[in-house]
Coordinates of C-alpha atoms in Angstrom, one line a residue:
M1 CA 15.1 -24.9 4.9
T2 CA 16.2 -25.9 8.4
I3 CA 18.5 -23.7 10.4
E4 CA 21.0 -26.6 10.1
S5 CA 20.9 -26.6 6.3
T6 CA 21.0 -22.9 6.2
L7 CA 24.3 -22.8 8.4
S8 CA 25.8 -25.6 6.4
E9 CA 25.2 -23.7 3.1
L10 CA 26.9 -20.6 4.7
A11 CA 29.7 -22.6 6.0
I12 CA 30.4 -24.3 2.6
D13 CA 30.4 -20.8 0.9
I14 CA 32.8 -19.4 3.4
A15 CA 35.0 -22.5 3.5
R16 CA 35.5 -22.3 -0.3
E17 CA 36.4 -18.7 -0.2
A18 CA 38.9 -19.2 2.8
G19 CA 40.3 -22.3 1.2
E20 CA 41.0 -20.3 -2.1
L21 CA 42.9 -17.7 0.1
A22 CA 44.8 -20.4 1.9
R23 CA 45.8 -22.0 -1.4
R24 CA 46.8 -18.9 -2.9
R25 CA 49.0 -17.9 0.0
R26 CA 50.6 -21.4 0.0
D27 CA 51.5 -20.9 -3.8
E28 CA 53.0 -17.5 -3.0
G29 CA 55.2 -18.9 -0.2
V30 CA 54.6 -19.4 3.5
R31 CA 55.9 -17.1 6.2
I32 CA 56.0 -18.5 9.9
A33 CA 54.4 -16.0 12.1
A34 CA 55.0 -17.7 15.5
T35 CA 55.3 -20.9 17.4
K36 CA 52.9 -21.9 20.0
S37 CA 53.4 -24.9 22.3
G38 CA 56.7 -26.0 20.8
L39 CA 59.0 -25.5 17.7
A40 CA 57.0 -27.9 15.7
D41 CA 53.6 -26.1 16.6
I42 CA 53.7 -23.2 14.2
V43 CA 51.3 -20.4 13.0
T44 CA 51.7 -18.9 9.6
E45 CA 50.7 -15.5 8.4
A46 CA 48.1 -17.3 6.3
D47 CA 46.5 -18.9 9.3
R48 CA 45.8 -15.4 10.8
E49 CA 44.6 -13.9 7.5
V50 CA 42.3 -16.9 6.6
E51 CA 40.8 -16.9 10.1
A52 CA 40.3 -13.0 9.8
L53 CA 38.4 -13.6 6.4
I54 CA 36.2 -16.3 8.0
R55 CA 35.4 -14.1 11.1
A56 CA 34.6 -11.1 8.9
R57 CA 32.1 -13.2 6.8
V58 CA 30.4 -14.6 9.8
D59 CA 30.2 -11.2 11.5
A60 CA 28.7 -9.8 8.2
E61 CA 26.1 -12.6 7.6
R62 CA 25.3 -13.5 11.3
P63 CA 26.2 -10.7 13.5
G64 CA 24.8 -12.2 16.6
D65 CA 26.7 -15.5 16.5
G66 CA 29.7 -16.3 18.6
F67 CA 33.0 -17.2 17.2
L68 CA 35.8 -19.4 18.5
G69 CA 38.8 -19.4 16.5
E70 CA 42.3 -21.1 16.9
E71 CA 44.2 -17.8 16.2
S72 CA 41.8 -15.0 17.3
G73 CA 40.1 -16.5 20.3
A74 CA 36.5 -16.3 21.4
G75 CA 33.6 -14.0 20.7
E76 CA 30.4 -14.2 22.7
S77 CA 27.0 -15.3 21.2
T78 CA 23.7 -13.6 21.6
T79 CA 21.9 -16.2 19.3
G80 CA 23.1 -19.4 21.1
V81 CA 25.1 -20.3 18.0
T82 CA 28.8 -20.4 17.8
W83 CA 31.3 -20.8 14.9
V84 CA 34.2 -23.0 15.8
V85 CA 37.0 -22.6 13.3
D86 CA 40.4 -23.8 12.5
P87 CA 41.6 -21.6 9.6
I88 CA 44.3 -24.1 8.5
D89 CA 44.2 -27.4 10.2
G90 CA 47.5 -29.2 9.6
T91 CA 49.6 -26.1 9.6
V92 CA 53.0 -28.1 9.5
N93 CA 51.7 -29.9 6.4
Y94 CA 50.8 -26.5 4.9
A95 CA 54.2 -25.1 5.6
Y96 CA 56.1 -28.0 4.1
G97 CA 53.9 -28.2 1.0
I98 CA 52.3 -31.4 2.0
P99 CA 48.7 -31.5 0.4
A100 CA 46.9 -32.5 3.6
Y101 CA 45.5 -29.5 5.2
A102 CA 42.0 -28.0 5.7
V103 CA 39.7 -25.3 6.5
S104 CA 37.5 -26.6 9.3
I105 CA 34.3 -24.8 10.2
G106 CA 31.9 -26.1 12.8
V107 CA 28.7 -24.4 13.9
V108 CA 27.4 -25.4 17.3
Q109 CA 24.6 -24.6 19.6
G110 CA 25.3 -24.0 23.3
T111 CA 28.7 -23.4 24.9
P112 CA 31.7 -24.0 22.6
N113 CA 32.8 -27.1 24.6
P114 CA 32.7 -30.5 23.0
R115 CA 31.2 -32.1 26.0
E116 CA 28.3 -29.7 26.0
W117 CA 27.5 -28.4 22.6
T118 CA 25.1 -29.7 20.0
A119 CA 26.7 -29.6 16.5
L120 CA 24.5 -28.1 13.9
A121 CA 26.8 -28.0 10.7
G122 CA 30.2 -28.9 9.7
V123 CA 32.6 -28.3 6.8
V124 CA 36.1 -29.6 6.1
H125 CA 37.7 -28.3 2.9
N126 CA 41.1 -29.4 1.6
P127 CA 42.0 -26.7 -0.9
A128 CA 45.0 -28.6 -2.2
T129 CA 42.7 -31.4 -3.5
G130 CA 39.6 -29.6 -3.9
E131 CA 37.7 -31.9 -1.6
L132 CA 34.9 -30.5 0.5
F133 CA 33.3 -32.6 3.2
H134 CA 30.0 -31.3 4.8
A135 CA 27.2 -32.2 7.1
A136 CA 24.0 -30.7 8.6
R137 CA 22.5 -32.4 11.6
G138 CA 20.0 -34.9 10.5
A139 CA 20.7 -34.5 6.8
G140 CA 23.5 -37.0 6.3
A141 CA 27.2 -36.4 5.3
F142 CA 28.7 -35.6 2.0
L143 CA 31.8 -35.4 -0.1
G144 CA 30.8 -32.7 -2.5
E145 CA 27.5 -34.0 -3.8
R146 CA 28.1 -37.6 -3.0
P147 CA 26.8 -39.2 0.3
I148 CA 29.4 -40.9 2.3
A149 CA 29.3 -43.5 5.0
V150 CA 31.6 -45.2 7.5
N151 CA 33.0 -48.7 7.0
A152 CA 31.5 -51.8 8.5
A153 CA 33.5 -53.7 11.1
P154 CA 37.0 -54.7 9.6
D155 CA 37.6 -58.3 8.8
A156 CA 40.3 -60.7 10.2
S157 CA 43.1 -58.9 8.3
G158 CA 42.8 -56.0 10.9
A159 CA 41.7 -52.3 10.9
L160 CA 43.3 -49.3 9.2
I161 CA 43.6 -47.0 12.2
A162 CA 44.5 -43.2 12.1
T163 CA 45.8 -41.2 15.0
G164 CA 47.8 -38.2 15.9
F165 CA 50.5 -37.0 18.2
G166 CA 51.1 -34.1 20.4
Y167 CA 54.0 -31.6 20.3
D168 CA 55.4 -32.2 23.7
P169 CA 58.3 -34.9 23.4
E170 CA 57.3 -36.6 26.6
K171 CA 53.6 -36.9 25.7
R172 CA 54.5 -38.1 22.2
T173 CA 56.7 -40.8 23.7
R174 CA 53.6 -42.0 25.8
Q175 CA 51.4 -41.9 22.7
L176 CA 53.8 -43.9 20.7
A177 CA 53.8 -46.7 23.4
V178 CA 50.0 -46.8 23.3
L179 CA 50.0 -47.0 19.5
G180 CA 52.4 -49.9 19.8
K181 CA 49.9 -51.8 22.0
M182 CA 47.2 -51.2 19.4
M183 CA 49.1 -52.9 16.6
P184 CA 47.5 -56.4 17.3
I185 CA 44.3 -55.1 15.8
A186 CA 45.7 -53.0 13.1
R187 CA 46.2 -53.8 9.5
D188 CA 48.3 -50.6 9.3
I189 CA 48.4 -47.1 10.8
R190 CA 47.8 -43.6 9.2
R191 CA 48.8 -40.2 10.5
M192 CA 47.4 -37.5 8.4
G193 CA 48.7 -34.6 10.4
A194 CA 45.3 -32.8 10.5
A195 CA 42.6 -34.0 12.9
S196 CA 39.8 -32.7 10.6
L197 CA 41.0 -34.9 7.7
D198 CA 41.4 -37.9 10.1
L199 CA 37.8 -37.6 11.0
T200 CA 36.5 -37.2 7.4
A201 CA 38.7 -40.2 6.5
V202 CA 36.6 -42.2 9.0
A203 CA 33.4 -40.7 7.6
A204 CA 34.2 -41.6 4.1
G205 CA 35.4 -45.1 4.8
R206 CA 39.1 -44.4 4.1
V207 CA 40.1 -45.5 7.5
D208 CA 38.2 -47.7 10.0
A209 CA 38.9 -45.8 13.1
Y210 CA 40.6 -42.8 14.6
Y211 CA 41.7 -41.7 18.1
E212 CA 43.7 -38.8 19.5
S213 CA 44.1 -37.0 22.8
G214 CA 44.9 -33.3 23.1
L215 CA 42.5 -32.0 20.6
W216 CA 41.1 -28.4 20.8
P217 CA 37.4 -27.6 20.1
W218 CA 38.3 -26.3 16.6
D219 CA 40.2 -29.5 15.7
Q220 CA 36.9 -31.6 16.1
A221 CA 33.8 -29.5 15.7
A222 CA 33.3 -29.9 12.0
G223 CA 34.8 -33.5 11.6
A224 CA 33.0 -35.1 14.4
L225 CA 29.6 -34.1 13.1
I226 CA 30.5 -35.4 9.6
V227 CA 31.4 -38.8 11.1
E228 CA 28.2 -38.9 13.1
E229 CA 26.1 -38.0 10.1
A230 CA 28.0 -40.7 8.0
G231 CA 26.7 -43.3 10.5
G232 CA 29.7 -43.4 12.9
I233 CA 30.2 -42.9 16.6
V234 CA 32.3 -40.1 18.1
G235 CA 33.0 -40.2 21.8
A236 CA 35.5 -41.4 24.5
L237 CA 35.7 -44.3 26.9
D238 CA 33.1 -45.4 29.3
G239 CA 30.3 -43.6 27.5
E240 CA 31.9 -40.2 27.9
R241 CA 31.7 -37.6 25.1
A242 CA 34.8 -36.6 23.2
S243 CA 36.8 -33.8 24.7
R244 CA 40.4 -32.6 24.9
D245 CA 41.2 -35.6 26.9
L246 CA 40.3 -38.1 24.1
L247 CA 38.4 -38.4 21.0
I248 CA 37.5 -41.8 19.3
A249 CA 35.7 -42.2 16.0
A250 CA 34.6 -45.5 14.5
A251 CA 31.7 -47.3 13.0
P252 CA 29.1 -48.8 15.3
G253 CA 30.2 -52.4 14.3
F254 CA 33.8 -51.8 15.3
W255 CA 33.2 -49.5 18.2
P256 CA 33.1 -52.0 21.0
A257 CA 36.3 -53.9 20.0
F258 CA 38.3 -50.8 19.1
T259 CA 37.3 -49.0 22.3
Q260 CA 38.2 -52.0 24.5
A261 CA 41.6 -52.4 22.7
L262 CA 42.3 -48.7 23.3
A263 CA 41.2 -48.9 27.0
D264 CA 43.5 -51.9 27.6
A265 CA 46.4 -50.0 25.8
L266 CA 45.9 -46.9 27.9
A267 CA 45.8 -48.8 31.1
S268 CA 48.7 -51.1 30.7

């Protein structure tokens, strides 16, 4: 078994345990622990508890690996492998009882920076629906046991496009203006409220493309690999790699038209 497959299997096992804890705490009722960048950017007690569970499992199973979590920060790696974790992606959905949140676990080699790492394994698990997306580098992408693949280029009726928005009101206003300029190529727009689920939607052919700025490493580590292993492209404009500045995900057949439309919208 390859190291990628071994890491994927462990990440799946941890994600299932973490997802069950998140679901159980949601059923028991959510307590808001803090706000981060704004009043809408919240942290629940469950976020912290779920991340602590994941970190403890990683420390027990692979004590030399690094860890970068949304809630507990970074831990150095002596193996060159780092686990990049969002314990509950879509916390606002989670707090409101909307069944679109996920445990996102990416395992990368190199520095935990999207512009520099090599993703080895990724798991995105939505405990509310039971869906578990996973991929190991070079082994394809799956929803449960079923292989998944990105869509071909959309037809003349337009593309179903997913995106997300930041919490800062001024930034959100700019993002809405860009989105308005994307509408000529869009059949419609979807906003999941969890970047990991947006990415897995591209991978599974549920949307044709996704873009967002302001994503953290833990928002994209797992989902980006799943898109790539499903046959899609993840990157930014002008051949750049995805980063906090911008992430784009789409099928190869739609990539040129979509990135050109987005570049024009951002420039105008």
